[in-house]
GROMACS .gro file of C-alpha atoms in nm:
model
  410
    1MET     CA    1  -1.817  12.728   9.378
    2SER     CA    2  -1.682  12.418   9.562
    3LYS     CA    3  -1.369  12.446   9.773
    4SER     CA    4  -1.066  12.216   9.762
    5CYS     CA    5  -0.872  12.067  10.052
    6TYR     CA    6  -0.596  12.294  10.190
    7VAL     CA    7  -0.340  12.009  10.175
    8GLU     CA    8  -0.106  12.060   9.878
    9HIS     CA    9  -0.186  11.853   9.566
   10CYS     CA   10  -0.514  11.730   9.719
   11ASN     CA   11  -0.810  11.835   9.506
   12LYS     CA   12  -1.076  11.638   9.689
   13GLU     CA   13  -1.400  11.806   9.789
   14VAL     CA   14  -1.396  11.945  10.142
   15SER     CA   15  -1.615  11.807  10.420
   16SER     CA   16  -1.492  12.006  10.723
   17PHE     CA   17  -1.312  12.322  10.825
   18CYS     CA   18  -1.103  12.438  11.122
   19THR     CA   19  -1.239  12.743  11.302
   20THR     CA   20  -0.926  12.787  11.520
   21CYS     CA   21  -0.676  12.868  11.242
   22GLU     CA   22  -0.636  13.237  11.161
   23ILE     CA   23  -0.769  13.162  10.815
   24ASN     CA   24  -1.031  12.887  10.811
   25LYS     CA   25  -0.868  12.573  10.673
   26TYR     CA   26  -1.099  12.359  10.464
   27MET     CA   27  -1.015  11.992  10.437
   28CYS     CA   28  -1.140  11.670  10.285
   29THR     CA   29  -1.245  11.370  10.494
   30ASP     CA   30  -0.906  11.199  10.439
   31HIS     CA   31  -0.710  11.487  10.593
   32VAL     CA   32  -0.929  11.572  10.894
   33GLY     CA   33  -0.743  11.319  11.110
   34GLN     CA   34  -0.404  11.455  11.005
   35HIS     CA   35  -0.503  11.808  11.102
   36ILE     CA   36  -0.642  11.695  11.439
   37ILE     CA   37  -0.313  11.519  11.519
   38GLN     CA   38  -0.101  11.818  11.423
   39ALA     CA   39  -0.328  12.073  11.595
   40LYS     CA   40  -0.481  11.893  11.892
   41SER     CA   41  -0.673  12.183  12.044
   42HIS     CA   42  -0.824  12.309  11.719
   43GLN     CA   43  -1.199  12.302  11.667
   44ILE     CA   44  -1.320  12.112  11.361
   45GLU     CA   45  -1.670  12.162  11.224
   46ALA     CA   46  -1.844  11.960  10.955
   47LEU     CA   47  -1.977  12.127  10.640
   48PHE     CA   48  -2.313  11.955  10.634
   49LEU     CA   49  -2.462  12.231  10.423
   50SER     CA   50  -2.206  12.174  10.148
   51LEU     CA   51  -2.304  11.808  10.111
   52SER     CA   52  -2.551  11.702   9.851
   53PRO     CA   53  -2.867  11.529   9.981
   54ILE     CA   54  -2.730  11.192   9.862
   55LYS     CA   55  -2.391  11.244  10.036
   56LEU     CA   56  -2.560  11.375  10.349
   57GLU     CA   57  -2.777  11.064  10.367
   58CYS     CA   58  -2.468  10.847  10.315
   59PHE     CA   59  -2.291  11.032  10.598
   60ARG     CA   60  -2.588  10.987  10.833
   61SER     CA   61  -2.608  10.620  10.742
   62LYS     CA   62  -2.242  10.566  10.828
   63MET     CA   63  -2.278  10.749  11.159
   64SER     CA   64  -2.579  10.531  11.240
   65LEU     CA   65  -2.372  10.219  11.171
   66TYR     CA   66  -2.092  10.345  11.397
   67ILE     CA   67  -2.335  10.417  11.680
   68SER     CA   68  -2.495  10.075  11.632
   69TYR     CA   69  -2.151   9.911  11.648
   70ILE     CA   70  -2.062  10.094  11.971
   71SER     CA   71  -2.392   9.985  12.128
   72LYS     CA   72  -2.326   9.626  12.024
   73VAL     CA   73  -1.975   9.632  12.173
   74LYS     CA   74  -2.111   9.773  12.500
   75SER     CA   75  -2.381   9.506  12.510
   76ASN     CA   76  -2.131   9.227  12.435
   77LEU     CA   77  -1.898   9.357  12.705
   78CYS     CA   78  -2.177   9.364  12.966
   79ASN     CA   79  -2.299   9.016  12.871
   80ALA     CA   80  -1.950   8.868  12.872
   81THR     CA   81  -1.873   9.024  13.209
   82GLU     CA   82  -2.196   8.883  13.355
   83THR     CA   83  -2.109   8.539  13.217
   84LEU     CA   84  -1.766   8.555  13.378
   85HIS     CA   85  -1.918   8.661  13.708
   86ASN     CA   86  -2.160   8.368  13.700
   87LEU     CA   87  -1.878   8.127  13.616
   88ILE     CA   88  -1.670   8.253  13.906
   89GLU     CA   89  -1.961   8.212  14.148
   90SER     CA   90  -2.036   7.862  14.012
   91GLN     CA   91  -1.677   7.738  14.044
   92HIS     CA   92  -1.644   7.896  14.387
   93ALA     CA   93  -1.959   7.710  14.503
   94LYS     CA   94  -1.831   7.373  14.375
   95VAL     CA   95  -1.496   7.405  14.552
   96LEU     CA   96  -1.672   7.522  14.869
   97VAL     CA   97  -1.902   7.216  14.867
   98LYS     CA   98  -1.599   6.983  14.844
   99LEU     CA   99  -1.425   7.155  15.136
  100GLU     CA  100  -1.742   7.166  15.352
  101ASP     CA  101  -1.805   6.793  15.288
  102LEU     CA  102  -1.448   6.713  15.394
  103GLU     CA  103  -1.483   6.932  15.705
  104SER     CA  104  -1.811   6.754  15.798
  105LYS     CA  105  -1.650   6.409  15.778
  106ILE     CA  106  -1.355   6.512  15.993
  107ASN     CA  107  -1.581   6.675  16.254
  108SER     CA  108  -1.793   6.357  16.266
  109ILE     CA  109  -1.484   6.146  16.340
  110ILE     CA  110  -1.370   6.392  16.608
  111ASN     CA  111  -1.713   6.382  16.776
  112SER     CA  112  -1.724   6.002  16.766
  113SER     CA  113  -1.376   5.982  16.914
  114GLU     CA  114  -1.453   6.223  17.196
  115SER     CA  115  -1.780   6.050  17.287
  116GLY     CA  116  -1.604   5.714  17.333
  117LYS     CA  117  -1.884   5.535  17.146
  118ILE     CA  118  -1.648   5.357  16.908
  119CYS     CA  119  -1.334   5.157  16.966
  120GLU     CA  120  -0.989   5.255  16.848
  121THR     CA  121  -0.981   5.012  16.553
  122GLU     CA  122  -1.313   5.147  16.417
  123LEU     CA  123  -1.185   5.500  16.460
  124PHE     CA  124  -0.871   5.411  16.266
  125ASP     CA  125  -1.080   5.265  15.982
  126MET     CA  126  -1.290   5.580  15.967
  127ILE     CA  127  -0.979   5.799  15.941
  128SER     CA  128  -0.833   5.572  15.673
  129ASN     CA  129  -1.149   5.607  15.463
  130VAL     CA  130  -1.129   5.988  15.456
  131LYS     CA  131  -0.972   6.085  15.126
  132ILE     CA  132  -0.832   6.434  15.115
  133PRO     CA  133  -0.856   6.549  14.753
  134GLU     CA  134  -0.536   6.655  14.586
  135GLU     CA  135  -0.489   7.023  14.514
  136ALA     CA  136  -0.518   6.949  14.142
  137VAL     CA  137  -0.869   6.807  14.196
  138ILE     CA  138  -0.986   7.106  14.400
  139PHE     CA  139  -0.852   7.354  14.150
  140LYS     CA  140  -0.953   7.166  13.836
  141ASN     CA  141  -1.257   7.387  13.795
  142ILE     CA  142  -1.049   7.698  13.853
  143LYS     CA  143  -0.826   7.595  13.563
  144GLY     CA  144  -1.136   7.572  13.347
  145LEU     CA  145  -1.236   7.917  13.462
  146ASN     CA  146  -0.893   8.054  13.369
  147GLU     CA  147  -0.940   7.915  13.019
  148GLU     CA  148  -1.277   8.089  12.995
  149ILE     CA  149  -1.121   8.417  13.106
  150ASN     CA  150  -0.840   8.373  12.852
  151ILE     CA  151  -1.093   8.318  12.574
  152PHE     CA  152  -1.290   8.619  12.694
  153TYR     CA  153  -0.992   8.853  12.686
  154ASN     CA  154  -0.884   8.739  12.340
  155GLN     CA  155  -1.220   8.791  12.173
  156GLU     CA  156  -1.243   9.010  11.866
  157LEU     CA  157  -1.413   9.260  12.094
  158PHE     CA  158  -1.075   9.358  12.241
  159LYS     CA  159  -0.870   9.348  11.922
  160ASN     CA  160  -0.837   9.726  11.892
  161LEU     CA  161  -0.852   9.811  12.261
  162SER     CA  162  -0.551   9.600  12.359
  163SER     CA  163  -0.327   9.750  12.090
  164GLU     CA  164  -0.330  10.081  12.279
  165ASN     CA  165  -0.117   9.910  12.542
  166SER     CA  166   0.169   9.820  12.311
  167ILE     CA  167   0.543   9.862  12.306
  168PHE     CA  168   0.764   9.810  12.003
  169LEU     CA  169   1.055   9.577  11.947
  170PHE     CA  170   1.235   9.503  11.621
  171SER     CA  171   1.319   9.165  11.472
  172ASP     CA  172   1.638   9.087  11.281
  173SER     CA  173   1.459   9.151  10.953
  174ARG     CA  174   1.372   9.500  11.083
  175ARG     CA  175   1.000   9.445  11.069
  176LEU     CA  176   0.792   9.659  11.301
  177VAL     CA  177   0.691   9.423  11.581
  178GLY     CA  178   0.470   9.506  11.877
  179ILE     CA  179   0.408   9.347  12.215
  180ASP     CA  180   0.058   9.353  12.359
  181LEU     CA  181   0.124   9.430  12.726
  182ILE     CA  182  -0.200   9.259  12.833
  183THR     CA  183  -0.139   8.920  12.671
  184LEU     CA  184   0.243   8.955  12.627
  185LYS     CA  185   0.203   8.828  12.272
  186SER     CA  186   0.439   8.957  12.004
  187LYS     CA  187   0.298   9.033  11.662
  188VAL     CA  188   0.428   9.180  11.338
  189ILE     CA  189   0.252   9.514  11.304
  190SER     CA  190   0.392   9.621  10.970
  191GLU     CA  191   0.636   9.508  10.703
  192LYS     CA  192   0.575   9.807  10.478
  193LYS     CA  193   0.891   9.984  10.585
  194LYS     CA  194   1.224   9.860  10.717
  195ILE     CA  195   1.280  10.013  11.058
  196ALA     CA  196   1.642  10.046  11.164
  197ALA     CA  197   1.754   9.927  11.508
  198TRP     CA  198   1.776  10.171  11.801
  199PRO     CA  199   1.565  10.446  11.643
  200GLN     CA  200   1.444  10.760  11.810
  201CYS     CA  201   1.077  10.684  11.882
  202CYS     CA  202   0.787  10.838  12.077
  203LYS     CA  203   0.409  10.851  12.088
  204ILE     CA  204   0.220  11.136  11.923
  205ASN     CA  205  -0.103  10.987  12.056
  206ASP     CA  206  -0.227  10.636  12.140
  207ARG     CA  207  -0.268  10.546  11.774
  208THR     CA  208   0.017  10.743  11.614
  209PHE     CA  209   0.392  10.702  11.656
  210PHE     CA  210   0.704  10.889  11.550
  211PHE     CA  211   1.021  10.716  11.421
  212ASN     CA  212   1.351  10.876  11.331
  213GLY     CA  213   1.695  10.742  11.240
  214GLY     CA  214   1.843  10.429  11.388
  215TRP     CA  215   2.128  10.198  11.295
  216GLY     CA  216   2.126   9.968  10.992
  217SER     CA  217   2.463   9.906  10.831
  218GLU     CA  218   2.520  10.271  10.923
  219ALA     CA  219   2.340  10.551  11.104
  220VAL     CA  220   2.031  10.674  10.919
  221GLY     CA  221   1.829  10.994  10.930
  222CYS     CA  222   1.492  10.897  10.779
  223THR     CA  223   1.180  11.019  10.960
  224ASP     CA  224   0.828  10.876  10.955
  225ILE     CA  225   0.498  10.905  11.135
  226PHE     CA  226   0.326  10.568  11.168
  227TYR     CA  227  -0.055  10.545  11.186
  228ILE     CA  228  -0.116  10.208  11.351
  229ASP     CA  229  -0.486  10.177  11.256
  230GLU     CA  230  -0.414  10.237  10.889
  231ASN     CA  231  -0.081  10.050  10.888
  232ARG     CA  232   0.061  10.354  10.709
  233PHE     CA  233   0.394  10.536  10.724
  234GLU     CA  234   0.397  10.905  10.637
  235PRO     CA  235   0.749  11.022  10.540
  236LYS     CA  236   0.878  11.343  10.696
  237PRO     CA  237   1.196  11.544  10.622
  238GLU     CA  238   1.519  11.368  10.718
  239SER     CA  239   1.731  11.481  11.011
  240TYR     CA  240   2.086  11.415  11.134
  241LEU     CA  241   2.218  11.060  11.092
  242ARG     CA  242   2.206  10.906  11.437
  243TRP     CA  243   2.070  10.640  11.671
  244GLY     CA  244   2.010  10.622  12.047
  245GLY     CA  245   1.902  10.983  12.093
  246ALA     CA  246   1.638  11.094  12.344
  247CYS     CA  247   1.301  11.153  12.177
  248VAL     CA  248   0.996  11.324  12.326
  249ASN     CA  249   0.673  11.487  12.206
  250HIS     CA  250   0.596  11.827  12.360
  251LYS     CA  251   0.352  12.092  12.236
  252ASP     CA  252   0.325  11.957  11.878
  253LYS     CA  253   0.703  11.937  11.845
  254ILE     CA  254   0.916  11.621  11.845
  255TYR     CA  255   1.246  11.690  12.023
  256ILE     CA  256   1.559  11.477  11.978
  257PHE     CA  257   1.862  11.517  12.205
  258GLY     CA  258   2.207  11.380  12.119
  259GLY     CA  259   2.263  11.021  12.006
  260SER     CA  260   2.541  10.845  11.818
  261PRO     CA  261   2.619  10.943  11.456
  262ALA     CA  262   2.815  10.623  11.385
  263CYS     CA  263   2.890  10.276  11.524
  264SER     CA  264   3.088  10.448  11.798
  265GLY     CA  265   3.110  10.797  11.939
  266GLN     CA  266   2.836  11.033  12.045
  267SER     CA  267   2.684  11.369  11.958
  268ASP     CA  268   2.556  11.674  12.144
  269LEU     CA  269   2.344  11.797  11.851
  270SER     CA  270   1.978  11.852  11.935
  271ASN     CA  271   1.679  11.968  11.732
  272TYR     CA  272   1.303  11.938  11.693
  273LEU     CA  273   1.052  11.868  11.418
  274ASP     CA  274   0.761  12.112  11.409
  275LEU     CA  275   0.455  11.898  11.325
  276GLU     CA  276   0.269  12.198  11.184
  277THR     CA  277   0.540  12.325  10.948
  278ASN     CA  278   0.716  11.988  10.890
  279GLN     CA  279   1.050  12.163  10.942
  280TRP     CA  280   1.347  12.064  11.157
  281ASN     CA  281   1.495  12.336  11.378
  282ASP     CA  282   1.827  12.323  11.567
  283ILE     CA  283   1.831  12.404  11.937
  284CYS     CA  284   2.098  12.445  12.204
  285LYS     CA  285   2.349  12.155  12.215
  286LEU     CA  286   2.352  11.917  12.510
  287PRO     CA  287   2.593  12.006  12.794
  288LYS     CA  288   2.795  11.699  12.690
  289ALA     CA  289   2.790  11.462  12.394
  290SER     CA  290   2.593  11.151  12.490
  291TYR     CA  291   2.405  10.852  12.346
  292ALA     CA  292   2.151  10.600  12.483
  293ASN     CA  293   1.956  10.905  12.594
  294THR     CA  294   1.594  10.923  12.712
  295ALA     CA  295   1.361  11.215  12.779
  296THR     CA  296   1.023  11.279  12.940
  297VAL     CA  297   0.783  11.565  13.005
  298LEU     CA  298   0.719  11.642  13.373
  299ASP     CA  299   0.526  11.941  13.507
  300GLY     CA  300   0.536  12.099  13.161
  301GLN     CA  301   0.915  12.071  13.134
  302ILE     CA  302   1.136  11.845  12.922
  303LEU     CA  303   1.378  11.632  13.127
  304ILE     CA  304   1.675  11.456  12.964
  305THR     CA  305   1.935  11.205  13.078
  306GLY     CA  306   2.171  10.962  12.909
  307MET     CA  307   2.477  10.740  12.920
  308LEU     CA  308   2.737  11.016  12.943
  309LEU     CA  309   2.531  11.294  13.098
  310SER     CA  310   2.615  11.357  13.462
  311GLY     CA  311   2.254  11.340  13.577
  312VAL     CA  312   1.915  11.480  13.476
  313TYR     CA  313   1.879  11.812  13.293
  314VAL     CA  314   1.578  12.035  13.232
  315TYR     CA  315   1.556  12.186  12.884
  316GLU     CA  316   1.376  12.521  12.894
  317ASN     CA  317   1.413  12.850  12.706
  318ASP     CA  318   1.680  12.690  12.486
  319ALA     CA  319   1.909  12.616  12.782
  320TYR     CA  320   1.987  12.321  13.012
  321THR     CA  321   1.979  12.318  13.393
  322GLN     CA  322   2.102  12.017  13.593
  323ILE     CA  323   1.853  11.907  13.862
  324VAL     CA  324   1.986  11.562  13.962
  325ASN     CA  325   2.349  11.452  13.989
  326ILE     CA  326   2.416  11.089  13.883
  327ASN     CA  327   2.740  10.910  13.789
  328ASP     CA  328   2.799  11.009  13.426
  329GLU     CA  329   2.919  10.661  13.325
  330ALA     CA  330   2.596  10.492  13.435
  331ASN     CA  331   2.319  10.419  13.187
  332LYS     CA  332   2.011  10.611  13.295
  333ILE     CA  333   1.649  10.587  13.184
  334ILE     CA  334   1.398  10.859  13.273
  335PHE     CA  335   1.021  10.830  13.258
  336GLU     CA  336   0.775  11.071  13.419
  337ARG     CA  337   0.904  11.123  13.777
  338TRP     CA  338   1.139  10.824  13.792
  339VAL     CA  339   1.499  10.759  13.686
  340ILE     CA  340   1.622  10.399  13.661
  341THR     CA  341   1.989  10.298  13.661
  342GLY     CA  342   2.165   9.964  13.704
  343LYS     CA  343   2.220  10.031  14.076
  344SER     CA  344   1.971  10.288  14.197
  345PHE     CA  345   1.625  10.425  14.151
  346TYR     CA  346   1.552  10.799  14.173
  347GLU     CA  347   1.209  10.938  14.246
  348LYS     CA  348   1.070  11.292  14.251
  349ARG     CA  349   0.850  11.296  14.558
  350SER     CA  350   0.570  11.535  14.451
  351ASP     CA  351   0.472  11.809  14.212
  352GLU     CA  352   0.548  12.075  14.473
  353SER     CA  353   0.882  11.931  14.581
  354LYS     CA  354   1.200  11.975  14.378
  355GLU     CA  355   1.366  11.694  14.571
  356TRP     CA  356   1.476  11.372  14.396
  357VAL     CA  357   1.538  11.082  14.634
  358GLU     CA  358   1.786  10.803  14.559
  359ILE     CA  359   1.670  10.452  14.657
  360PRO     CA  360   1.941  10.181  14.632
  361THR     CA  361   1.801   9.860  14.485
  362ALA     CA  362   1.913   9.504  14.432
  363TYR     CA  363   1.709   9.409  14.130
  364GLY     CA  364   2.008   9.285  13.930
  365TRP     CA  365   1.934   9.471  13.607
  366LYS     CA  366   2.245   9.500  13.393
  367GLY     CA  367   2.162   9.858  13.306
  368ASN     CA  368   2.149   9.800  12.932
  369TYR     CA  369   2.055  10.088  12.706
  370LEU     CA  370   1.722  10.072  12.526
  371TYR     CA  371   1.650   9.913  12.190
  372THR     CA  372   1.389  10.181  12.131
  373SER     CA  373   1.336  10.502  12.326
  374LEU     CA  374   0.962  10.429  12.355
  375ILE     CA  375   0.872  10.360  12.720
  376VAL     CA  376   0.517  10.267  12.822
  377ARG     CA  377   0.346  10.286  13.161
  378ARG     CA  378   0.048  10.069  13.256
  379ASP     CA  379  -0.084  10.125  13.608
  380ASN     CA  380   0.209  10.069  13.848
  381TYR     CA  381   0.439   9.917  13.586
  382VAL     CA  382   0.681  10.081  13.344
  383TYR     CA  383   0.777   9.871  13.040
  384MET     CA  384   1.085   9.911  12.820
  385MET     CA  385   1.281   9.707  12.565
  386ASP     CA  386   1.654   9.694  12.630
  387ASN     CA  387   1.929   9.645  12.371
  388SER     CA  388   1.918   9.265  12.410
  389ASN     CA  389   1.559   9.288  12.283
  390GLU     CA  390   1.422   9.178  12.620
  391LEU     CA  391   1.117   9.331  12.786
  392GLN     CA  392   1.192   9.480  13.129
  393ARG     CA  393   0.913   9.572  13.370
  394PHE     CA  394   0.971   9.818  13.652
  395ASP     CA  395   0.735   9.805  13.952
  396ILE     CA  396   0.693  10.166  14.071
  397GLU     CA  397   0.558  10.069  14.414
  398LYS     CA  398   0.801   9.786  14.497
  399LYS     CA  399   1.095   9.957  14.325
  400LYS     CA  400   1.191   9.635  14.148
  401ILE     CA  401   1.273   9.554  13.788
  402LYS     CA  402   1.201   9.219  13.628
  403LYS     CA  403   1.257   9.056  13.291
  404ILE     CA  404   0.925   8.951  13.138
  405PRO     CA  405   0.921   8.636  12.917
  406LEU     CA  406   0.755   8.689  12.581
  407LEU     CA  407   0.556   8.459  12.359
  408PRO     CA  408   0.702   8.397  12.008
  409VAL     CA  409   0.637   8.651  11.732
  410SER     CA  410   0.328   8.558  11.530
   0.00000   0.00000   0.00000
């Protein structure tokens, strides 16, 4: 007797089962990904024995195609990298030849002058005939190389890889727009659902994002999970009407702290969505009502700060403990072990230390609140969209923040 998928109203034939759940959950191919996202550490095993010989052969054929594609991508990457390396060496050699030729001519004139074999007028003529190439001429080949590199990094080969390094902004028409942080190009990702401004937003994983609430003509409470590869929104139960709340993913639960329930005012209400049960649960209220809040997970703990909170708080065991004191009227953004304000930068020195050090800065950031609570780190840079819809980049090493110009939305 064939089994059906455990997901309600799905009668498709199962292809896998989870051995971690107390009762083995059988699922169809369409819902394997959903279960993996909601239960990250669970072990999934394929039901090869339940497949008919025809389906089994089809499965093996698809896997063979995937493996072939991966091998091709690896080969293309190696070949392209070798081509770039050869181009760099070639252009370097050409520029070097020009400079060495110029150096040889000048040395020849110097030697002739020092030997006294030629008169002053001849020496002057020799100097006049030496043409020092303009910088544009020397670097002409380098410009060509830059074009080659640009073509290389925009090949189809990197289409999916670069989208992992994205941050979201929202256009006036409330389309979901993303910025590729490698090329700084803006692109409409989806028009399937109108996303309100200033939503609560966080990553579930590199390819899946959580959206809640925001501000349209009024505060909204709709909730969705967005699967970027499938360009698909999965509706979830609605929550409180609000925008500008802190949003963070921790242990398969999406926590939201505070926010604003209307065009003005703020809230201390906090809750979380359990990704396994799809239920919202209330938790302890914030110490003070606040909006333009952000949150992060550091050393296994949730840290929260915001516009009207008097610093940074740890949320643990359904209670809040203040760990950093900061002017409560300053807008504050927290990410990993850093807090950014309009005047200062705070850094937690190490995992062992509980000390947060204030570093005054002069980077001139206005301290705007964020358009979306999604913050992305790439190497030594932290990227965020502020409420003027401008991309700000914070340099962790230099402790400087800079506005990054963006290319038009395509």
